[in-house]
C-alpha cells in the first residue's frame, strides 16, 4: 500500500470515505494533515475506536486507487459509516499508519492522544449487531433517563417497589416543564436481557487497552453496534443506574468496563491527572496484541512531564520499556508503590522475561487485597520506612534498580497456613456448624492449632498484649484482660494472615466508613455491643477476607537479631530470603541474594507483623549503623 509521505513528527494521515450505496465497492482516499501548534487549522474529522479483529479472511477496499486488504471488522465499520451523499473524513490507525514501518509507528503512536483529543467525535465500533442488540440498546436508552433519580429511588425501582424510603411514593415530575418524568421498570434479575447485557460488555472493544485512552480523551463519542447507536454519556448513565439499583450482580459487575473509563474522563476534564501506576494497573486488566502498548496506549493521559519521559520505541526490548515506566513511577510518586504491582505466582516463576523488580503488565492478576492500596485521602495503610523517600542509585543499565535500605531478618520457616484456611473455608461453605457457638469453638480450634504450629515466642507481640474483640469472645475474656503468650501468638497470626486490615475496636487501620463498607456484619455486631456468641456471619466475613488476602501469598517465619517475625509475601519465597526495609517503601520487601553476585532478586512486597509502622527504622539511629546498597536485577 502506498502512503502519502509525512512531512514531520506532527504530521499524520486522514482517510476520506467516498460516498456510495451499500452494494457499492468501498472506495477511500488518504491525505496528510498537520497537528496545529494552536487550536484551529485542522479539517473536521472523526476518529475510529475499534478492534482490528482476526487477520484471517481479509476483505478488499480501494484506497487512492489501489486495492488494499483490511480486516473484516474494519470493513464492516467503513460500510456502516459511509454516507450515500457526503464524504466522511476519519482517522483509522489500520490505514493511516504504515504498520510495516516501526519508526513511523513509534512517531504516530506518540501523537495518537492528540489525534483522538482533537477529533470532532470519536466513533466507537463494537462490530456487527446480533439478535439481542436492539433490545439491549433500548434498555440502555431507558436506563440513561434515570440520571435524575436518586440512588435510593433506583434501588427501589430495581425491586419493583414504587415507594421511596418505604413511605413516600415516587411521584412523576415535570422535566423542563413539559414532559412527565416517569421511571421505567427494571427487568427482574431472572430476565434474559441481563445475560445479553453481560455478553455485550464482553465484546472485545471493552477489554482492549487502546480503547481506554481513545474514549477518555474524546470531546464527544457515539457507540455503534451494527446500525444501533447510543451516545457514550447515555451508556455511562445507564451503567451508573445499574450500579445504584444494585442490578450489577445480574451482569457480573462488568459495568465497570464503562464506569472506570467515565471516571477517568471526568477527572481529566476537571484538570486532574491519574498517577502512572494507577493507569498501568488499569491497563493490566485489558488486552494488547503488542505488549509495549500496556505503556504506550496510556501516553495521552500522562501529564506533560511524564509524557515527555516516555519515548515510544517499538524497537526497544519489552523489559526496557516496562523498567523505564517503573522508574518514572517511582520518581513521580516519591515512593516504591510500583513494586507492589510485581505479582508473580508459581506458574510464572520460570517464565520471567524481564528484571525481577519490574511489573509485567501482560499478566492479569487476581490479587484481591493490595498492600500498597491507599485511602480516599491518599494516605497509606502502612509506613514501614517512616515516610522516607526512595534513595535511588543510578546505574548505566536501564533494567537495574539501585536502592538503599537494610536487612531486618532472614526467612527460616514456612507454616501450613492454607491447611487452616482451607478448613475454615470448607467448613463454612458446607455449613457444617449447627450454630454460632459451636462454629466459634471450631474456629477457635483452627486458629489456636495454627498458632501452636508456629510454636515459639515472637518479640513482635508488644501490641498484642490485650485482646481484640474477636479474640476476647473466643477465649471468654474482657477486652482489657491481658493475653497469655499462646493467645497473643494466635491473635498476631490472625492479624498477619489478614494483613491487619480487619476492624478492631481500638487502633484499627480502618476508619469508620471503611469498616462499614467492608465489614457490614462486624459493624452490626459492634452496634449491638458485641454480644456473645460471635455471629456466624462475622466469622464468615472474617474468613472470606483472610482467604482474599492469602490469594497467591505465602506465610513465613523470619528471624534476625534475636527477634522472630511472622509475615506473608506475594511470590515464591525460599528459606534464606531476606526481609528488607527499602527507603521509600510503605511495606517491607523480600529480596534474594543472587549466587556469586552482589545483585539481588526481588521476590515481592510483604506484610511482616511488628514492623509495618516503621518500628524497624529505630535501628537506623543506632551507633555505627549504615544503609546498604541493593542492586536489584
Coordinates of C-alpha atoms in Angstrom, one line a residue:
X1 CA 0.0 0.0 0.0
X2 CA 1.3 3.5 -0.9
X3 CA 1.1 6.0 2.0
X4 CA 1.4 9.8 1.3
X5 CA 4.7 10.9 2.8
X6 CA 4.5 12.5 6.3
X7 CA 6.4 15.8 6.5
X8 CA 7.4 15.8 10.2
X9 CA 6.7 14.5 13.7
X10 CA 3.4 16.3 13.9
X11 CA 2.2 15.2 10.5
X12 CA -0.5 12.5 10.2
X13 CA -2.8 11.0 7.6
X14 CA -6.6 11.1 7.4
X15 CA -9.0 8.9 5.4
X16 CA -11.8 10.1 3.3
X17 CA -14.7 7.6 2.8
X18 CA -16.1 8.2 -0.6
X19 CA -19.9 8.3 -0.7
X20 CA -21.7 5.3 -2.0
X21 CA -24.6 2.8 -1.7
X22 CA -24.4 -0.3 0.5
X23 CA -23.8 -2.5 -2.5
X24 CA -21.0 -0.4 -3.9
X25 CA -17.4 -1.3 -3.5
X26 CA -15.7 0.6 -0.7
X27 CA -13.5 3.5 -2.0
X28 CA -11.3 5.7 0.1
X29 CA -8.6 8.3 -0.2
X30 CA -5.7 9.2 2.1
X31 CA -4.3 12.7 2.6
X32 CA -2.0 14.3 5.1
X33 CA -2.7 16.9 7.8
X34 CA -0.6 18.6 10.5
X35 CA -1.3 18.9 14.2
X36 CA -1.6 22.7 14.8
X37 CA 0.6 24.5 17.4
X38 CA -2.6 26.3 18.5
X39 CA -6.3 25.5 18.2
X40 CA -7.8 25.5 14.7
X41 CA -6.2 24.8 11.3
X42 CA -7.4 21.2 11.1
X43 CA -10.0 19.8 8.7
X44 CA -13.1 18.5 10.5
X45 CA -12.6 14.7 11.1
X46 CA -13.7 11.9 13.4
X47 CA -11.6 9.2 14.9
X48 CA -12.5 5.5 14.9
X49 CA -12.1 3.5 18.1
X50 CA -12.4 -0.3 17.3
X51 CA -10.5 -3.6 17.5
X52 CA -8.8 -5.0 14.4
X53 CA -10.3 -8.4 14.8
X54 CA -9.0 -11.5 13.1
X55 CA -6.3 -11.2 10.5
X56 CA -7.8 -14.1 8.5
X57 CA -10.2 -13.7 5.6
X58 CA -9.5 -10.1 5.0
X59 CA -11.6 -8.0 2.6
X60 CA -10.6 -5.6 0.0
X61 CA -11.2 -1.9 -0.4
X62 CA -9.9 0.8 -2.8
X63 CA -7.5 3.4 -1.3
X64 CA -6.0 6.1 -3.5
X65 CA -6.9 3.9 -6.5
X66 CA -5.1 0.8 -5.2
X67 CA -6.6 -2.4 -3.8
X68 CA -5.9 -2.8 -0.1
X69 CA -6.7 -5.6 2.4
X70 CA -8.4 -4.7 5.6
X71 CA -9.8 -6.8 8.5
X72 CA -13.5 -7.8 8.3
X73 CA -14.3 -5.7 11.4
X74 CA -12.8 -2.5 9.9
X75 CA -14.6 -3.2 6.6
X76 CA -18.0 -3.5 8.4
X77 CA -17.3 -0.2 10.2
X78 CA -16.5 1.6 7.0
X79 CA -19.6 0.3 5.3
X80 CA -21.7 1.4 8.3
X81 CA -20.2 4.9 8.4
X82 CA -20.3 5.6 4.7
X83 CA -22.8 8.1 3.6
X84 CA -24.7 7.9 0.3
X85 CA -24.1 11.6 -0.4
X86 CA -21.3 13.1 1.7
X87 CA -17.7 12.4 2.2
X88 CA -16.8 11.3 5.7
X89 CA -13.3 12.2 6.9
X90 CA -12.0 9.8 9.6
X91 CA -8.8 8.7 11.3
X92 CA -8.2 4.9 11.3
X93 CA -4.9 3.5 12.6
X94 CA -5.0 0.4 10.3
X95 CA -4.9 2.6 7.2
X96 CA -3.5 6.0 8.4
X97 CA -0.3 4.5 9.8
X98 CA 2.2 2.4 7.8
X99 CA 2.1 -0.6 10.0
X100 CA 5.2 -2.1 8.3
X101 CA 7.4 0.8 9.4
X102 CA 8.3 0.5 13.1
X103 CA 9.8 4.0 13.2
X104 CA 6.7 5.7 11.8
X105 CA 4.5 3.6 14.1
X106 CA 6.5 4.9 17.1
X107 CA 6.1 8.5 15.9
X108 CA 2.4 8.3 15.2
X109 CA 1.6 6.4 18.4
X110 CA 3.3 9.3 20.3
X111 CA 0.7 11.8 18.9
X112 CA -2.4 9.5 19.0
X113 CA -3.6 11.1 22.2
X114 CA -3.8 14.4 20.4
X115 CA -5.4 12.9 17.3
X116 CA -8.2 11.5 19.4
X117 CA -8.5 14.6 21.5
X118 CA -8.8 16.9 18.5
X119 CA -11.3 14.8 16.6
X120 CA -14.9 16.2 16.4
X121 CA -16.2 12.9 17.6
X122 CA -14.8 9.5 18.5
X123 CA -16.8 6.8 16.9
X124 CA -16.8 3.5 18.8
X125 CA -17.4 0.5 16.6
X126 CA -18.3 -2.7 18.5
X127 CA -18.9 -4.8 15.5
X128 CA -22.0 -6.1 13.7
X129 CA -25.2 -6.4 15.7
X130 CA -26.8 -9.7 16.8
X131 CA -30.3 -10.8 17.8
X132 CA -30.1 -9.1 21.2
X133 CA -28.6 -5.7 20.2
X134 CA -31.8 -3.8 19.6
X135 CA -33.3 -4.8 22.9
X136 CA -30.0 -4.0 24.8
X137 CA -29.7 -0.5 23.3
X138 CA -33.4 0.1 24.1
X139 CA -32.7 -0.9 27.7
X140 CA -29.7 1.4 27.8
X141 CA -31.7 4.3 26.5
X142 CA -34.3 3.8 29.2
X143 CA -31.8 3.4 32.0
X144 CA -29.9 6.5 30.8
X145 CA -33.1 8.5 31.6
X146 CA -32.7 7.6 35.2
X147 CA -29.8 10.0 35.7
X148 CA -32.1 12.4 37.5
X149 CA -33.2 9.9 40.1
X150 CA -31.6 9.4 43.5
X151 CA -29.7 6.2 44.3
X152 CA -32.4 5.2 46.9
X153 CA -35.1 5.6 44.3
X154 CA -33.2 3.4 41.8
X155 CA -32.7 0.8 44.5
X156 CA -36.5 0.6 45.0
X157 CA -37.2 0.6 41.2
X158 CA -35.0 -2.4 40.6
X159 CA -37.1 -4.3 43.1
X160 CA -40.4 -3.3 41.5
X161 CA -41.1 -1.1 44.6
X162 CA -42.6 2.3 43.5
X163 CA -42.1 3.6 47.1
X164 CA -39.3 5.8 48.2
X165 CA -37.8 5.3 51.6
X166 CA -40.7 2.9 52.3
X167 CA -43.2 5.6 52.9
X168 CA -43.0 8.3 50.1
X169 CA -44.3 7.4 46.7
X170 CA -42.1 8.2 43.6
X171 CA -44.3 10.9 42.0
X172 CA -44.0 11.9 38.4
X173 CA -42.4 15.3 38.0
X174 CA -42.0 17.7 35.1
X175 CA -38.9 17.6 33.1
X176 CA -38.1 21.1 31.6
X177 CA -41.8 22.0 32.4
X178 CA -43.1 19.9 29.5
X179 CA -42.6 16.2 29.9
X180 CA -43.6 13.9 32.8
X181 CA -40.6 12.2 34.4
X182 CA -41.9 8.6 34.9
X183 CA -39.3 6.0 35.7
X184 CA -39.1 2.9 33.5
X185 CA -39.3 -0.5 35.2
X186 CA -36.2 -2.5 35.7
X187 CA -36.2 -6.0 34.3
X188 CA -36.2 -8.7 37.0
X189 CA -32.9 -10.4 37.8
X190 CA -34.1 -13.6 36.1
X191 CA -34.8 -11.8 32.8
X192 CA -32.7 -13.0 29.9
X193 CA -31.8 -9.4 28.9
X194 CA -29.3 -9.2 31.7
X195 CA -27.4 -12.2 30.3
X196 CA -27.4 -10.4 27.0
X197 CA -26.1 -7.2 28.5
X198 CA -23.3 -9.2 30.2
X199 CA -22.4 -10.8 26.8
X200 CA -22.5 -7.3 25.2
X201 CA -20.0 -6.0 27.8
X202 CA -17.7 -8.9 26.9
X203 CA -17.3 -7.7 23.4
X204 CA -13.5 -7.3 22.7
X205 CA -13.7 -3.5 22.5
X206 CA -14.4 -3.2 26.2
X207 CA -11.3 -5.2 27.0
X208 CA -8.7 -3.6 24.8
X209 CA -6.0 -1.3 26.3
X210 CA -6.1 1.2 23.4
X211 CA -9.8 1.9 23.6
X212 CA -9.5 3.3 27.2
X213 CA -7.4 6.3 26.1
X214 CA -9.5 6.9 23.0
X215 CA -12.7 7.5 25.0
X216 CA -11.1 9.3 27.9
X217 CA -9.6 11.9 25.6
X218 CA -12.6 12.4 23.3
X219 CA -14.7 15.5 23.1
X220 CA -17.8 13.5 22.3
X221 CA -18.4 9.9 21.4
X222 CA -21.1 7.7 19.9
X223 CA -21.1 3.9 20.3
X224 CA -22.2 1.8 17.3
X225 CA -23.1 -1.9 17.2
X226 CA -24.3 -2.5 13.7
X227 CA -27.0 0.0 12.9
X228 CA -27.8 0.6 16.6
X229 CA -26.1 3.6 18.3
X230 CA -26.1 5.4 21.6
X231 CA -24.1 8.3 23.0
X232 CA -21.2 7.4 25.3
X233 CA -22.8 9.7 28.0
X234 CA -26.1 7.8 27.8
X235 CA -24.3 4.4 28.0
X236 CA -22.4 5.7 31.1
X237 CA -25.6 6.9 32.7
X238 CA -27.2 3.5 32.1
X239 CA -24.3 1.7 33.7
X240 CA -24.3 4.1 36.7
X241 CA -28.0 3.5 37.1
X242 CA -27.4 -0.3 37.1
X243 CA -24.9 0.2 40.0
X244 CA -27.2 2.4 42.1
X245 CA -30.0 0.0 41.6
X246 CA -27.9 -3.0 42.8
X247 CA -28.5 -4.7 39.5
X248 CA -24.8 -5.0 38.7
X249 CA -24.8 -8.5 40.2
X250 CA -27.0 -9.6 37.3
X251 CA -24.2 -8.8 34.8
X252 CA -21.2 -10.0 36.7
X253 CA -20.2 -6.4 37.7
X254 CA -19.0 -5.9 34.1
X255 CA -20.4 -2.4 34.0
X256 CA -17.1 -1.3 35.5
X257 CA -15.6 -1.6 32.0
X258 CA -17.7 1.5 31.2
X259 CA -17.7 3.4 34.5
X260 CA -14.0 3.3 35.1
X261 CA -13.5 5.0 31.8
X262 CA -16.1 7.6 32.7
X263 CA -14.4 8.3 36.0
X264 CA -11.1 8.9 34.3
X265 CA -12.7 11.0 31.6
X266 CA -14.4 13.3 34.2
X267 CA -11.1 13.6 36.2
X268 CA -9.2 14.7 33.1
X269 CA -11.9 17.2 32.1
X270 CA -11.7 18.7 35.6
X271 CA -8.0 19.2 35.3
X272 CA -6.9 16.2 37.3
X273 CA -4.4 13.5 36.4
X274 CA -4.1 9.9 37.5
X275 CA -0.8 8.6 38.7
X276 CA 1.2 6.5 36.3
X277 CA 1.0 3.4 38.5
X278 CA -2.8 3.6 38.7
X279 CA -3.1 3.9 34.9
X280 CA -0.8 0.9 34.4
X281 CA -2.9 -1.2 36.8
X282 CA -5.9 -0.3 34.7
X283 CA -4.1 -1.4 31.6
X284 CA -3.2 -4.7 33.2
X285 CA -6.8 -5.7 33.2
X286 CA -7.0 -5.0 29.4
X287 CA -5.6 -6.8 26.4
X288 CA -2.9 -5.7 24.0
X289 CA -1.6 -7.5 20.9
X290 CA 1.6 -5.6 21.2
X291 CA 2.7 -5.8 24.9
X292 CA 4.6 -2.5 24.8
X293 CA 1.1 -0.9 24.3
X294 CA 0.4 -1.6 28.0
X295 CA 2.5 1.6 28.5
X296 CA 2.3 3.4 25.1
X297 CA -1.5 3.2 24.9
X298 CA -1.8 5.3 28.1
X299 CA 0.6 8.1 27.0
X300 CA -2.1 10.6 26.1
X301 CA -3.4 10.5 29.7
X302 CA 0.0 11.2 31.2
X303 CA 0.8 14.7 32.5
X304 CA 3.1 16.6 30.2
X305 CA 6.3 15.9 32.1
X306 CA 5.7 12.2 32.3
X307 CA 4.7 12.0 28.6
X308 CA 8.0 13.6 27.6
X309 CA 9.8 10.9 29.6
X310 CA 8.0 8.1 27.9
X311 CA 9.6 7.7 24.5
X312 CA 7.6 5.5 22.1
X313 CA 10.0 3.0 20.7
X314 CA 8.8 -0.3 19.3
X315 CA 12.4 -1.4 18.7
X316 CA 13.2 -1.3 22.4
X317 CA 13.0 -4.5 24.4
X318 CA 9.9 -5.2 26.5
X319 CA 11.9 -5.3 29.7
X320 CA 13.5 -1.9 28.9
X321 CA 10.1 -0.3 28.2
X322 CA 8.5 -1.7 31.4
X323 CA 11.6 -0.9 33.5
X324 CA 11.7 2.7 32.4
X325 CA 7.9 3.1 33.2
X326 CA 8.5 1.7 36.7
X327 CA 11.4 4.1 37.4
X328 CA 9.3 7.0 36.2
X329 CA 6.5 5.9 38.5
X330 CA 9.0 5.8 41.5
X331 CA 10.2 9.3 40.7
X332 CA 6.6 10.7 40.2
X333 CA 5.2 9.1 43.3
X334 CA 8.2 9.6 45.6
X335 CA 7.7 6.1 46.9
X336 CA 8.1 2.4 45.9
X337 CA 4.4 1.7 45.5
X338 CA 5.0 0.4 41.9
X339 CA 6.9 -2.5 43.4
X340 CA 3.7 -3.7 44.9
X341 CA 2.5 -4.3 41.3
X342 CA 5.1 -7.1 41.0
X343 CA 2.8 -10.1 41.3
X344 CA 4.3 -13.4 40.0
X345 CA 2.6 -16.6 41.0
X346 CA 4.2 -20.1 41.0
X347 CA 3.2 -20.7 37.3
X348 CA 5.2 -17.7 36.2
X349 CA 8.3 -18.2 38.3
X350 CA 10.3 -19.7 35.5
X351 CA 8.8 -17.5 32.8
X352 CA 10.2 -14.1 33.7
X353 CA 11.5 -12.3 30.7
X354 CA 12.5 -9.1 32.5
X355 CA 14.1 -7.9 35.7
X356 CA 12.5 -9.3 38.8
X357 CA 11.5 -5.9 40.2
X358 CA 9.6 -4.8 37.1
X359 CA 5.8 -5.4 37.0
X360 CA 4.9 -7.5 33.9
X361 CA 1.7 -5.7 32.7
X362 CA 0.9 -8.6 30.3
X363 CA -0.2 -10.8 33.2
X364 CA -3.6 -10.2 34.7
X365 CA -3.6 -10.7 38.4
X366 CA -6.3 -12.0 40.8
X367 CA -4.9 -10.4 43.9
X368 CA -8.0 -9.1 45.8
X369 CA -6.1 -7.2 48.5
X370 CA -3.3 -4.8 47.5
X371 CA -0.9 -3.9 50.4
X372 CA 0.0 -0.7 48.6
X373 CA -3.6 0.5 48.3
X374 CA -4.4 3.9 49.6
X375 CA -7.3 5.6 51.3
X376 CA -9.5 8.1 49.6
X377 CA -7.4 10.9 51.1
X378 CA -4.3 9.4 49.6
X379 CA -2.7 8.2 52.8
X380 CA -1.3 4.7 53.1
X381 CA -2.3 1.9 55.5
X382 CA 1.4 1.1 56.3
X383 CA 4.5 3.1 56.8
X384 CA 7.4 0.7 57.1
X385 CA 10.1 3.2 56.1
X386 CA 8.6 6.1 58.1
X387 CA 7.8 8.2 55.1
X388 CA 11.4 8.3 53.8
X389 CA 11.7 9.0 50.1
X390 CA 13.5 6.5 47.8
X391 CA 17.3 6.8 47.7
X392 CA 17.9 5.8 44.2
X393 CA 21.4 4.7 43.0
X394 CA 21.9 5.4 39.3
X395 CA 23.2 2.5 37.2
X396 CA 24.0 2.7 33.4
X397 CA 21.9 -0.4 32.8
X398 CA 18.3 0.7 32.5
X399 CA 17.0 -2.6 33.8
X400 CA 18.9 -2.4 37.1
X401 CA 17.3 -0.7 40.1
X402 CA 19.5 0.7 42.8
X403 CA 18.0 1.4 46.3
X404 CA 19.2 1.9 49.8
X405 CA 17.9 0.1 52.9
X406 CA 18.8 -2.6 55.3
X407 CA 18.1 -6.3 56.2
X408 CA 15.8 -7.0 59.1
X409 CA 15.6 -10.8 59.2
X410 CA 16.1 -14.0 57.2
X411 CA 13.2 -16.4 56.3
X412 CA 13.7 -19.6 58.2
X413 CA 10.3 -21.5 58.2
X414 CA 7.1 -21.8 56.4
X415 CA 3.8 -22.8 58.2
X416 CA 1.0 -24.7 56.6
X417 CA -1.3 -21.7 56.8
X418 CA -3.5 -22.9 54.0
X419 CA -4.3 -26.1 55.9
X420 CA -6.2 -23.9 58.4
X421 CA -7.6 -21.6 55.9
X422 CA -9.0 -24.5 53.8
X423 CA -10.5 -26.0 57.0
X424 CA -12.3 -22.8 57.8
X425 CA -13.5 -22.0 54.3
X426 CA -14.7 -25.6 53.6
X427 CA -16.5 -25.8 56.9
X428 CA -18.4 -22.6 56.4
X429 CA -19.0 -23.2 52.8
X430 CA -20.6 -26.5 53.6
X431 CA -22.4 -25.1 56.7
X432 CA -21.1 -27.9 58.9
X433 CA -21.6 -26.0 62.1
X434 CA -25.1 -26.3 63.6
X435 CA -25.0 -23.0 65.5
X436 CA -22.8 -20.0 66.1
X437 CA -21.4 -21.1 69.4
X438 CA -20.3 -24.5 68.1
X439 CA -18.9 -22.8 65.0
X440 CA -16.9 -20.4 67.1
X441 CA -15.4 -23.3 69.1
X442 CA -14.3 -24.9 65.9
X443 CA -13.0 -21.6 64.6
X444 CA -11.0 -21.1 67.8
X445 CA -9.5 -24.6 67.5
X446 CA -8.5 -23.8 63.9
X447 CA -6.6 -20.6 64.8
X448 CA -5.3 -22.0 68.1
X449 CA -3.8 -25.0 66.3
X450 CA -2.3 -22.8 63.7
X451 CA -0.7 -20.7 66.4
X452 CA 0.6 -23.8 68.1
X453 CA 2.1 -24.9 64.7
X454 CA 4.1 -21.7 64.7
X455 CA 5.3 -22.8 68.1
X456 CA 7.6 -20.3 69.7
X457 CA 7.5 -16.7 71.2
X458 CA 7.7 -13.6 69.0
X459 CA 9.3 -10.4 70.0
X460 CA 6.8 -8.5 67.8
X461 CA 3.9 -9.1 70.1
X462 CA 4.0 -5.9 72.0
X463 CA 0.8 -4.6 70.5
X464 CA -0.9 -8.0 71.2
X465 CA -0.8 -7.8 74.9
X466 CA -4.5 -7.1 75.1
X467 CA -7.2 -8.7 73.0
X468 CA -9.2 -7.6 70.0
X469 CA -12.9 -8.2 70.3
X470 CA -13.0 -11.5 68.4
X471 CA -10.1 -13.0 70.4
X472 CA -11.8 -11.8 73.6
X473 CA -15.0 -13.6 72.7
X474 CA -13.2 -16.8 71.6
X475 CA -11.3 -17.0 74.8
X476 CA -14.0 -15.7 77.1
X477 CA -12.0 -12.7 78.2
X478 CA -12.7 -9.0 78.6
X479 CA -11.3 -6.7 76.1
X480 CA -9.0 -5.3 78.8
X481 CA -7.7 -8.7 80.0
X482 CA -4.1 -9.5 79.3
X483 CA -3.5 -12.4 77.0
X484 CA -1.1 -15.3 77.7
X485 CA 1.7 -15.9 75.2
X486 CA -0.2 -18.6 73.2
X487 CA -3.3 -16.4 72.8
X488 CA -1.1 -13.4 71.8
X489 CA 0.5 -15.5 69.1
X490 CA -2.9 -16.6 67.9
X491 CA -4.0 -13.0 67.6
X492 CA -0.8 -11.9 65.9
X493 CA -1.2 -14.8 63.5
X494 CA -4.7 -13.8 62.6
X495 CA -3.6 -10.2 62.1
X496 CA -0.8 -11.4 59.9
X497 CA -2.9 -13.6 57.5
X498 CA -5.4 -10.7 57.2
X499 CA -2.6 -8.1 56.7
X500 CA -4.0 -6.4 59.8
X501 CA -6.8 -4.9 57.7
X502 CA -9.6 -6.4 59.8
X503 CA -11.6 -4.0 62.0
X504 CA -10.7 -3.7 65.7
X505 CA -12.4 -1.6 68.4
X506 CA -9.2 0.3 69.1
X507 CA -6.1 1.0 67.0
X508 CA -7.8 -0.2 63.8
X509 CA -6.1 0.7 60.5
X510 CA -9.6 1.1 59.0
X511 CA -11.7 4.2 59.6
X512 CA -15.4 4.1 60.3
X513 CA -16.5 4.3 56.7
X514 CA -14.1 1.7 55.6
X515 CA -15.3 -0.7 58.3
X516 CA -19.0 -0.1 57.5
X517 CA -18.4 -0.7 53.7
X518 CA -16.0 -3.6 54.0
X519 CA -17.4 -5.4 57.1
X520 CA -21.1 -4.9 57.5
X521 CA -21.6 -7.9 59.7
X522 CA -18.9 -6.8 62.1
X523 CA -20.4 -3.3 62.1
X524 CA -23.8 -4.7 63.1
X525 CA -22.2 -6.8 65.8
X526 CA -20.3 -3.7 67.1
X527 CA -23.5 -1.6 67.1
X528 CA -25.3 -4.3 69.2
X529 CA -22.5 -4.1 71.8
X530 CA -20.6 -7.3 70.8
X531 CA -22.9 -9.8 72.4
X532 CA -21.8 -13.5 72.7
X533 CA -21.7 -15.8 70.9
X534 CA -19.9 -14.4 67.8
X535 CA -22.4 -14.3 65.0
X536 CA -21.8 -16.8 62.2
X537 CA -21.8 -14.0 59.5
X538 CA -19.0 -12.2 61.4
X539 CA -16.8 -15.3 61.3
X540 CA -17.7 -15.9 57.6
X541 CA -16.9 -12.3 56.8
X542 CA -13.5 -12.7 58.5
X543 CA -12.6 -15.9 56.8
X544 CA -13.7 -14.6 53.4
X545 CA -11.4 -11.6 53.8
X546 CA -8.4 -13.8 55.0
X547 CA -8.9 -16.0 52.0
X548 CA -8.8 -13.0 49.7
X549 CA -5.6 -11.7 51.4
X550 CA -3.9 -15.0 51.2
X551 CA -4.7 -15.5 47.5
X552 CA -1.2 -16.1 45.8
X553 CA 0.5 -15.2 49.1
X554 CA 2.7 -17.4 51.3
X555 CA 3.0 -17.4 55.1
X556 CA 6.6 -17.4 56.5
X557 CA 8.6 -17.0 59.7
X558 CA 11.8 -15.0 59.8
X559 CA 14.5 -14.4 62.4
X560 CA 17.0 -11.6 62.8
X561 CA 19.0 -10.1 65.7
X562 CA 17.3 -12.3 68.2
X563 CA 13.8 -11.4 67.1
X564 CA 11.3 -13.7 65.3
X565 CA 8.7 -12.4 62.9
X566 CA 5.7 -13.8 61.0
X567 CA 4.7 -12.5 57.7
X568 CA 3.1 -13.1 54.3
X569 CA 4.5 -12.3 50.9
X570 CA 3.4 -12.3 47.3
X571 CA 5.5 -14.6 45.1
X572 CA 7.5 -17.7 45.8
X573 CA 9.7 -17.3 48.9
X574 CA 12.5 -19.7 49.9
X575 CA 14.4 -20.4 53.1
X576 CA 17.3 -17.9 53.3
X577 CA 15.4 -15.0 51.6
X578 CA 15.7 -11.6 53.4
X579 CA 13.1 -9.3 54.9
X580 CA 14.3 -5.8 53.9
X581 CA 13.3 -2.2 54.6
X582 CA 13.9 -0.1 51.4
X583 CA 13.7 3.6 51.8
X584 CA 10.5 4.8 50.1
X585 CA 8.7 1.6 50.8
X586 CA 5.3 1.6 52.6
X587 CA 5.8 -2.2 53.3
X588 CA 8.8 -4.4 53.8
X589 CA 10.1 -6.4 50.8
X590 CA 11.5 -9.8 50.4
X591 CA 14.8 -10.0 48.5
X592 CA 17.0 -12.9 47.5
X593 CA 20.8 -12.7 47.1
X594 CA 21.9 -13.9 43.7
X595 CA 24.6 -16.5 43.7
X596 CA 28.2 -15.3 43.1
X597 CA 27.0 -11.8 42.6
X598 CA 26.4 -8.6 44.6
X599 CA 23.0 -8.3 42.9
X600 CA 19.6 -9.1 44.4
X601 CA 16.4 -10.7 43.1
X602 CA 13.1 -9.1 44.0
X603 CA 10.5 -11.5 45.4
X604 CA 7.6 -9.3 46.5
X605 CA 6.1 -6.9 48.9
X606 CA 5.3 -8.3 52.3
X607 CA 3.3 -7.8 55.5
X608 CA 5.6 -8.5 58.4
X609 CA 3.9 -8.2 61.8
X610 CA 5.5 -5.8 64.1
X611 CA 7.4 -3.6 61.6
X612 CA 4.7 -2.2 59.4
X613 CA 4.6 1.2 61.0
X614 CA 8.3 2.0 61.0
X615 CA 9.4 0.1 64.1
X616 CA 12.5 -1.3 62.3
X617 CA 13.6 2.2 61.4
X618 CA 14.6 2.7 65.0
X619 CA 17.8 0.7 64.4
X620 CA 19.0 3.3 61.9
X621 CA 19.6 5.7 64.8
X622 CA 22.0 3.2 66.5
X623 CA 25.7 3.7 66.7
X624 CA 27.6 2.6 63.6
X625 CA 24.5 2.0 61.5
X626 CA 25.0 2.3 57.7
X627 CA 22.4 1.8 55.0
X628 CA 23.1 -1.0 52.5
X629 CA 23.0 -0.5 48.7
X630 CA 20.8 -3.0 46.9
X631 CA 21.4 -3.6 43.1
X632 CA 18.2 -5.3 42.1
X633 CA 18.0 -7.1 38.8

